[in-house]
Amino acid sequence: MKINSLFKAGLATLILASSSNVFAIEAKDVMQKSHDVKKPAFTMSAVQMDLFEKGGALQESRQLKQYGRDKNDLTSMVMVFLSPASVKDTRFLVSENPGDAADDKFIYMPSLKQTRRIATSDGSKSFVGTDASYDDMSSRDVNEDNHEFVNGEEAVEKNGYKCWVVKSTPKDPSSSQYLYRINYIDQNTNYPIYTEMYDKKGKLLKTLTLEKLEKKTGVTGVEYDIPMQEYMKNVQSGHATRLKIVNIKLDSAIPDRVFTQNFLSTGK
């Protein structure tokens, strides 16, 4: 998924007229660094997904397998639901495309015994009953948004991280379900630690919190910063979803066939 950060504010006199352009370039650069953060070539994860009712009571706990691939600077991800029975064998694929082209998204629904493409018009719909939409499961190119710093060059402490804060507004309003997003980007790792998503009326709709970011070493000996636990809350409904990686293996090759529609349909 693509995200990033912010910067600076006024200087004086002659440069004031051009300052907004300077800030936009700098904010975009920070956002680009966040998008380009070093990723493993492959990931295999066991994931627990917990759904919470308004008030915080556990509604349902799910178990998944997740496969990731970073190839030619393009990311693909497959999720396979293992339990409970209501979602067992549901499989989802998202593949990043070059440039501003929308990602390809497909889902296999065992009840229908067929794989279907997620249409652009379905992007704002809930992903398998979670608080994430299909668009939230996808990447967004940095060039699709205008980026501006919220607090200038002053760092903000957020959840123990020293962050830049950037507001990202779609250049084409119809390209996003959100009016804008505000991202808190860790200055050390370039990861988004906290994101606020605002609806078309400008009201806060959802928040995404990175609860655990850990250093993990792949089978080739390369170390990465890996998000291990994330929590998304719909602040308007009170419902929430938490994703927790229980086990992960990095840089162990995964066959290309896993990242195909045929795999979604057959599971092999």
mmCIF file of C-alpha atoms in Angstrom:
data_model
loop_
_atom_site.group_PDB
_atom_site.id
_atom_site.type_symbol
_atom_site.label_atom_id
_atom_site.label_comp_id
_atom_site.label_asym_id
_atom_site.label_seq_id
_atom_site.Cartn_x
_atom_site.Cartn_y
_atom_site.Cartn_z
ATOM 1 C CA MET A 1 0.000 0.000 0.000
ATOM 2 C CA LYS A 2 1.538 3.803 -0.748
ATOM 3 C CA ILE A 3 1.835 6.557 1.778
ATOM 4 C CA ASN A 4 4.235 9.305 3.016
ATOM 5 C CA SER A 5 4.944 12.663 4.692
ATOM 6 C CA LEU A 6 5.267 16.460 5.066
ATOM 7 C CA PHE A 7 7.355 19.651 5.715
ATOM 8 C CA LYS A 8 8.256 23.248 6.142
ATOM 9 C CA ALA A 9 6.810 26.637 6.540
ATOM 10 C CA GLY A 10 7.480 30.235 5.728
ATOM 11 C CA LEU A 11 10.726 32.043 5.412
ATOM 12 C CA ALA A 12 10.510 35.687 4.549
ATOM 13 C CA THR A 13 9.862 38.386 2.012
ATOM 14 C CA LEU A 14 10.774 37.405 -1.542
ATOM 15 C CA ILE A 15 10.480 33.647 -1.067
ATOM 16 C CA LEU A 16 6.995 33.744 0.410
ATOM 17 C CA ALA A 17 5.404 33.820 -3.010
ATOM 18 C CA SER A 18 7.073 30.573 -4.032
ATOM 19 C CA SER A 19 7.083 28.831 -0.642
ATOM 20 C CA SER A 20 3.964 26.736 -1.287
ATOM 21 C CA ASN A 21 5.595 25.176 -4.350
ATOM 22 C CA VAL A 22 8.780 24.446 -2.402
ATOM 23 C CA PHE A 23 6.752 22.804 0.348
ATOM 24 C CA ALA A 24 4.753 20.703 -2.131
ATOM 25 C CA ILE A 25 7.955 19.365 -3.691
ATOM 26 C CA GLU A 26 9.478 18.573 -0.299
ATOM 27 C CA ALA A 27 6.293 16.939 0.980
ATOM 28 C CA LYS A 28 6.074 14.847 -2.165
ATOM 29 C CA ASP A 29 9.687 13.766 -1.733
ATOM 30 C CA VAL A 30 8.977 12.569 1.793
ATOM 31 C CA MET A 31 5.904 10.711 0.573
ATOM 32 C CA GLN A 32 8.001 9.124 -2.158
ATOM 33 C CA LYS A 33 10.539 7.922 0.408
ATOM 34 C CA SER A 34 7.726 6.301 2.354
ATOM 35 C CA HIS A 35 6.484 4.578 -0.774
ATOM 36 C CA ASP A 36 10.006 3.436 -1.665
ATOM 37 C CA VAL A 37 10.884 1.998 1.751
ATOM 38 C CA LYS A 38 13.025 -1.140 1.409
ATOM 39 C CA LYS A 39 10.859 -4.235 0.994
ATOM 40 C CA PRO A 40 11.643 -7.968 0.990
ATOM 41 C CA ALA A 41 11.507 -9.700 -2.379
ATOM 42 C CA PHE A 42 9.091 -12.210 -0.825
ATOM 43 C CA THR A 43 7.075 -12.535 2.378
ATOM 44 C CA MET A 44 5.092 -15.450 3.784
ATOM 45 C CA SER A 45 3.026 -14.663 6.866
ATOM 46 C CA ALA A 46 0.573 -16.257 9.241
ATOM 47 C CA VAL A 47 -1.899 -13.519 10.172
ATOM 48 C CA GLN A 48 -4.614 -13.114 12.770
ATOM 49 C CA MET A 49 -7.453 -10.749 11.911
ATOM 50 C CA ASP A 50 -9.703 -9.590 14.756
ATOM 51 C CA LEU A 51 -12.961 -7.703 14.208
ATOM 52 C CA PHE A 52 -14.314 -5.547 17.058
ATOM 53 C CA GLU A 53 -17.824 -4.273 17.671
ATOM 54 C CA LYS A 54 -18.596 -0.735 18.765
ATOM 55 C CA GLY A 55 -17.443 -0.546 22.361
ATOM 56 C CA GLY A 56 -14.472 -2.847 21.817
ATOM 57 C CA ALA A 57 -15.985 -6.328 22.255
ATOM 58 C CA LEU A 58 -14.411 -9.000 20.038
ATOM 59 C CA GLN A 59 -16.812 -9.860 17.237
ATOM 60 C CA GLU A 60 -14.789 -12.461 15.340
ATOM 61 C CA SER A 61 -11.253 -13.772 15.051
ATOM 62 C CA ARG A 62 -9.917 -14.974 11.697
ATOM 63 C CA GLN A 63 -6.798 -16.827 10.603
ATOM 64 C CA LEU A 64 -5.097 -16.124 7.266
ATOM 65 C CA LYS A 65 -2.062 -16.824 5.174
ATOM 66 C CA GLN A 66 -0.521 -13.882 3.352
ATOM 67 C CA TYR A 67 1.974 -13.949 0.497
ATOM 68 C CA GLY A 68 3.842 -10.899 -0.768
ATOM 69 C CA ARG A 69 6.171 -10.240 -3.692
ATOM 70 C CA ASP A 70 8.171 -7.178 -4.732
ATOM 71 C CA LYS A 71 9.255 -7.608 -8.351
ATOM 72 C CA ASN A 72 10.563 -4.863 -10.643
ATOM 73 C CA ASP A 73 9.524 -2.332 -7.948
ATOM 74 C CA LEU A 74 5.912 -3.514 -8.223
ATOM 75 C CA THR A 75 4.185 -5.198 -5.288
ATOM 76 C CA SER A 76 1.706 -8.080 -5.331
ATOM 77 C CA MET A 77 -0.123 -9.556 -2.347
ATOM 78 C CA VAL A 78 -2.347 -12.602 -1.831
ATOM 79 C CA MET A 79 -4.504 -13.268 1.233
ATOM 80 C CA VAL A 80 -5.979 -16.723 1.908
ATOM 81 C CA PHE A 81 -8.624 -17.006 4.636
ATOM 82 C CA LEU A 82 -8.325 -20.230 6.657
ATOM 83 C CA SER A 83 -11.023 -19.756 9.317
ATOM 84 C CA PRO A 84 -13.737 -19.373 10.496
ATOM 85 C CA ALA A 85 -16.079 -21.308 8.179
ATOM 86 C CA SER A 86 -17.895 -18.128 7.075
ATOM 87 C CA VAL A 87 -14.787 -16.880 5.222
ATOM 88 C CA LYS A 88 -12.736 -20.095 4.807
ATOM 89 C CA ASP A 89 -11.131 -20.418 1.340
ATOM 90 C CA THR A 90 -11.863 -16.807 0.385
ATOM 91 C CA ARG A 91 -8.794 -15.634 -1.525
ATOM 92 C CA PHE A 92 -7.788 -12.111 -2.555
ATOM 93 C CA LEU A 93 -5.125 -10.821 -4.948
ATOM 94 C CA VAL A 94 -3.921 -7.260 -5.498
ATOM 95 C CA SER A 95 -1.199 -6.455 -8.040
ATOM 96 C CA GLU A 96 0.399 -3.048 -8.436
ATOM 97 C CA ASN A 97 0.668 -1.605 -11.944
ATOM 98 C CA PRO A 98 3.275 0.886 -13.210
ATOM 99 C CA GLY A 99 2.726 4.632 -12.910
ATOM 100 C CA ASP A 100 -0.736 5.973 -12.140
ATOM 101 C CA ALA A 101 -2.539 2.890 -13.447
ATOM 102 C CA ALA A 102 -4.961 1.419 -10.925
ATOM 103 C CA ASP A 103 -3.969 -1.802 -9.220
ATOM 104 C CA ASP A 104 -5.569 -5.061 -10.346
ATOM 105 C CA LYS A 105 -7.727 -6.616 -7.617
ATOM 106 C CA PHE A 106 -9.452 -9.998 -7.706
ATOM 107 C CA ILE A 107 -11.366 -12.030 -5.130
ATOM 108 C CA TYR A 108 -12.428 -15.671 -5.067
ATOM 109 C CA MET A 109 -15.673 -16.323 -3.197
ATOM 110 C CA PRO A 110 -16.103 -20.018 -2.354
ATOM 111 C CA SER A 111 -19.891 -19.657 -2.075
ATOM 112 C CA LEU A 112 -19.981 -18.632 -5.748
ATOM 113 C CA LYS A 113 -17.069 -20.854 -6.801
ATOM 114 C CA GLN A 114 -15.719 -18.095 -9.019
ATOM 115 C CA THR A 115 -13.081 -15.367 -9.158
ATOM 116 C CA ARG A 116 -14.158 -11.853 -10.025
ATOM 117 C CA ARG A 117 -12.349 -8.595 -10.659
ATOM 118 C CA ILE A 118 -13.035 -5.807 -8.175
ATOM 119 C CA ALA A 119 -14.382 -2.952 -10.268
ATOM 120 C CA THR A 120 -13.274 0.610 -9.647
ATOM 121 C CA SER A 121 -16.858 1.431 -8.664
ATOM 122 C CA ASP A 122 -16.601 -1.129 -5.831
ATOM 123 C CA GLY A 123 -13.455 0.423 -4.359
ATOM 124 C CA SER A 124 -15.223 1.991 -1.369
ATOM 125 C CA LYS A 125 -17.007 -1.235 -0.373
ATOM 126 C CA SER A 126 -15.922 -3.185 2.703
ATOM 127 C CA PHE A 127 -13.213 -5.792 2.228
ATOM 128 C CA VAL A 128 -14.684 -9.076 3.526
ATOM 129 C CA GLY A 129 -16.594 -7.359 6.339
ATOM 130 C CA THR A 130 -13.578 -5.454 7.694
ATOM 131 C CA ASP A 131 -13.142 -1.721 8.237
ATOM 132 C CA ALA A 132 -10.830 -1.552 5.225
ATOM 133 C CA SER A 133 -12.307 -0.870 1.811
ATOM 134 C CA TYR A 134 -11.006 -2.538 -1.330
ATOM 135 C CA ASP A 135 -9.221 0.720 -2.127
ATOM 136 C CA ASP A 136 -7.567 0.628 1.310
ATOM 137 C CA MET A 137 -6.103 -2.757 0.353
ATOM 138 C CA SER A 138 -4.546 -1.220 -2.738
ATOM 139 C CA SER A 139 -1.667 1.139 -3.399
ATOM 140 C CA ARG A 140 -1.972 4.770 -4.381
ATOM 141 C CA ASP A 141 0.655 6.435 -6.526
ATOM 142 C CA VAL A 142 2.314 9.442 -4.931
ATOM 143 C CA ASN A 143 1.648 11.499 -8.085
ATOM 144 C CA GLU A 144 -2.115 11.082 -7.707
ATOM 145 C CA ASP A 145 -2.198 13.485 -4.749
ATOM 146 C CA ASN A 146 -1.103 16.962 -3.791
ATOM 147 C CA HIS A 147 0.969 16.888 -0.600
ATOM 148 C CA GLU A 148 1.456 19.680 1.904
ATOM 149 C CA PHE A 149 2.987 19.898 5.359
ATOM 150 C CA VAL A 150 0.659 20.388 8.286
ATOM 151 C CA ASN A 151 3.151 21.569 10.932
ATOM 152 C CA GLY A 152 5.967 22.901 8.779
ATOM 153 C CA GLU A 153 9.340 21.361 9.538
ATOM 154 C CA GLU A 154 8.476 20.866 13.208
ATOM 155 C CA ALA A 155 8.450 17.181 14.174
ATOM 156 C CA VAL A 156 5.453 15.754 16.028
ATOM 157 C CA GLU A 157 5.639 12.943 18.583
ATOM 158 C CA LYS A 158 3.132 10.222 17.742
ATOM 159 C CA ASN A 159 2.933 6.875 19.539
ATOM 160 C CA GLY A 160 6.586 7.150 20.534
ATOM 161 C CA TYR A 161 7.821 8.085 17.050
ATOM 162 C CA LYS A 162 9.171 11.399 15.801
ATOM 163 C CA CYS A 163 7.023 12.142 12.762
ATOM 164 C CA TRP A 164 6.455 14.471 9.891
ATOM 165 C CA VAL A 165 2.784 15.246 9.280
ATOM 166 C CA VAL A 166 1.481 15.597 5.729
ATOM 167 C CA LYS A 167 -1.911 16.216 4.219
ATOM 168 C CA SER A 168 -2.505 14.352 0.947
ATOM 169 C CA THR A 169 -5.395 15.518 -1.228
ATOM 170 C CA PRO A 170 -6.416 13.733 -4.465
ATOM 171 C CA LYS A 171 -5.777 15.759 -7.597
ATOM 172 C CA ASP A 172 -8.868 14.084 -9.056
ATOM 173 C CA PRO A 173 -11.515 13.927 -6.305
ATOM 174 C CA SER A 174 -13.297 11.075 -8.086
ATOM 175 C CA SER A 175 -10.180 8.894 -7.808
ATOM 176 C CA SER A 176 -10.551 8.430 -4.043
ATOM 177 C CA GLN A 177 -13.299 7.772 -1.517
ATOM 178 C CA TYR A 178 -11.578 10.266 0.788
ATOM 179 C CA LEU A 179 -11.548 14.041 0.650
ATOM 180 C CA TYR A 180 -7.988 13.905 2.027
ATOM 181 C CA ARG A 181 -5.689 11.929 4.320
ATOM 182 C CA ILE A 182 -3.344 13.111 7.054
ATOM 183 C CA ASN A 183 -0.265 10.912 7.489
ATOM 184 C CA TYR A 184 2.211 10.797 10.378
ATOM 185 C CA ILE A 185 5.496 9.507 8.933
ATOM 186 C CA ASP A 186 8.299 8.249 11.153
ATOM 187 C CA GLN A 187 11.424 10.269 10.342
ATOM 188 C CA ASN A 188 13.669 7.289 11.057
ATOM 189 C CA THR A 189 12.046 4.469 9.066
ATOM 190 C CA ASN A 190 9.816 6.492 6.695
ATOM 191 C CA TYR A 191 6.845 4.322 7.686
ATOM 192 C CA PRO A 192 3.377 5.811 8.223
ATOM 193 C CA ILE A 193 2.736 5.389 11.950
ATOM 194 C CA TYR A 194 -0.733 6.859 11.970
ATOM 195 C CA THR A 195 -3.165 7.917 9.237
ATOM 196 C CA GLU A 196 -6.444 9.813 9.381
ATOM 197 C CA MET A 197 -8.914 9.432 6.501
ATOM 198 C CA TYR A 198 -11.630 12.053 5.979
ATOM 199 C CA ASP A 199 -14.901 11.526 4.147
ATOM 200 C CA LYS A 200 -16.226 13.712 1.346
ATOM 201 C CA LYS A 201 -17.855 16.044 3.881
ATOM 202 C CA GLY A 202 -14.517 16.633 5.594
ATOM 203 C CA LYS A 203 -15.399 14.567 8.659
ATOM 204 C CA LEU A 204 -12.958 12.059 10.121
ATOM 205 C CA LEU A 205 -14.039 8.598 8.937
ATOM 206 C CA LYS A 206 -11.247 6.164 9.759
ATOM 207 C CA THR A 207 -7.894 5.973 11.490
ATOM 208 C CA LEU A 208 -5.086 3.493 10.840
ATOM 209 C CA THR A 209 -2.505 2.936 13.578
ATOM 210 C CA LEU A 210 0.732 1.014 13.138
ATOM 211 C CA GLU A 211 0.905 -0.628 16.567
ATOM 212 C CA LYS A 212 4.089 -2.661 16.094
ATOM 213 C CA LEU A 213 7.029 -2.054 13.752
ATOM 214 C CA GLU A 214 9.868 -4.529 14.167
ATOM 215 C CA LYS A 215 13.195 -5.282 12.535
ATOM 216 C CA LYS A 216 13.231 -8.708 10.883
ATOM 217 C CA THR A 217 16.019 -10.496 9.026
ATOM 218 C CA GLY A 218 15.351 -12.444 5.835
ATOM 219 C CA VAL A 219 16.861 -15.770 4.799
ATOM 220 C CA THR A 220 19.528 -13.876 2.813
ATOM 221 C CA GLY A 221 20.649 -11.939 5.911
ATOM 222 C CA VAL A 222 19.104 -8.600 4.894
ATOM 223 C CA GLU A 223 17.286 -6.695 7.654
ATOM 224 C CA TYR A 224 13.958 -4.922 7.127
ATOM 225 C CA ASP A 225 11.514 -2.817 9.121
ATOM 226 C CA ILE A 226 8.280 -4.826 9.079
ATOM 227 C CA PRO A 227 4.804 -3.697 10.219
ATOM 228 C CA MET A 228 3.725 -6.507 12.559
ATOM 229 C CA GLN A 229 0.421 -5.168 13.879
ATOM 230 C CA GLU A 230 -2.053 -2.585 12.546
ATOM 231 C CA TYR A 231 -5.384 -1.335 13.862
ATOM 232 C CA MET A 232 -8.025 0.356 11.708
ATOM 233 C CA LYS A 233 -11.058 1.991 13.288
ATOM 234 C CA ASN A 234 -14.138 3.480 11.704
ATOM 235 C CA VAL A 235 -14.656 6.365 14.114
ATOM 236 C CA GLN A 236 -18.161 7.015 12.788
ATOM 237 C CA SER A 237 -19.470 3.477 13.377
ATOM 238 C CA GLY A 238 -17.136 2.471 16.220
ATOM 239 C CA HIS A 239 -16.254 -0.816 14.488
ATOM 240 C CA ALA A 240 -12.570 -1.783 14.245
ATOM 241 C CA THR A 241 -10.204 -4.324 12.679
ATOM 242 C CA ARG A 242 -6.787 -5.449 13.854
ATOM 243 C CA LEU A 243 -4.228 -7.356 11.750
ATOM 244 C CA LYS A 244 -1.438 -9.128 13.615
ATOM 245 C CA ILE A 245 1.399 -11.097 12.025
ATOM 246 C CA VAL A 246 1.890 -14.226 14.101
ATOM 247 C CA ASN A 247 4.774 -15.645 12.066
ATOM 248 C CA ILE A 248 6.718 -14.354 9.069
ATOM 249 C CA LYS A 249 9.397 -15.552 6.665
ATOM 250 C CA LEU A 250 11.269 -13.104 4.429
ATOM 251 C CA ASP A 251 13.041 -13.492 1.083
ATOM 252 C CA SER A 252 12.193 -17.160 0.646
ATOM 253 C CA ALA A 253 11.116 -17.513 -2.999
ATOM 254 C CA ILE A 254 7.406 -17.946 -3.770
ATOM 255 C CA PRO A 255 6.355 -19.372 -7.177
ATOM 256 C CA ASP A 256 4.880 -16.840 -9.617
ATOM 257 C CA ARG A 257 1.759 -19.015 -9.946
ATOM 258 C CA VAL A 258 0.694 -17.943 -6.438
ATOM 259 C CA PHE A 259 0.121 -14.403 -7.696
ATOM 260 C CA THR A 260 -2.392 -15.385 -10.383
ATOM 261 C CA GLN A 261 -6.144 -15.677 -10.807
ATOM 262 C CA ASN A 262 -5.727 -19.431 -11.296
ATOM 263 C CA PHE A 263 -4.296 -19.732 -7.786
ATOM 264 C CA LEU A 264 -7.286 -17.819 -6.420
ATOM 265 C CA SER A 265 -9.639 -20.277 -8.107
ATOM 266 C CA THR A 266 -7.798 -23.471 -7.199
ATOM 267 C CA GLY A 267 -5.766 -22.626 -4.095
ATOM 268 C CA LYS A 268 -2.735 -24.312 -5.648
#
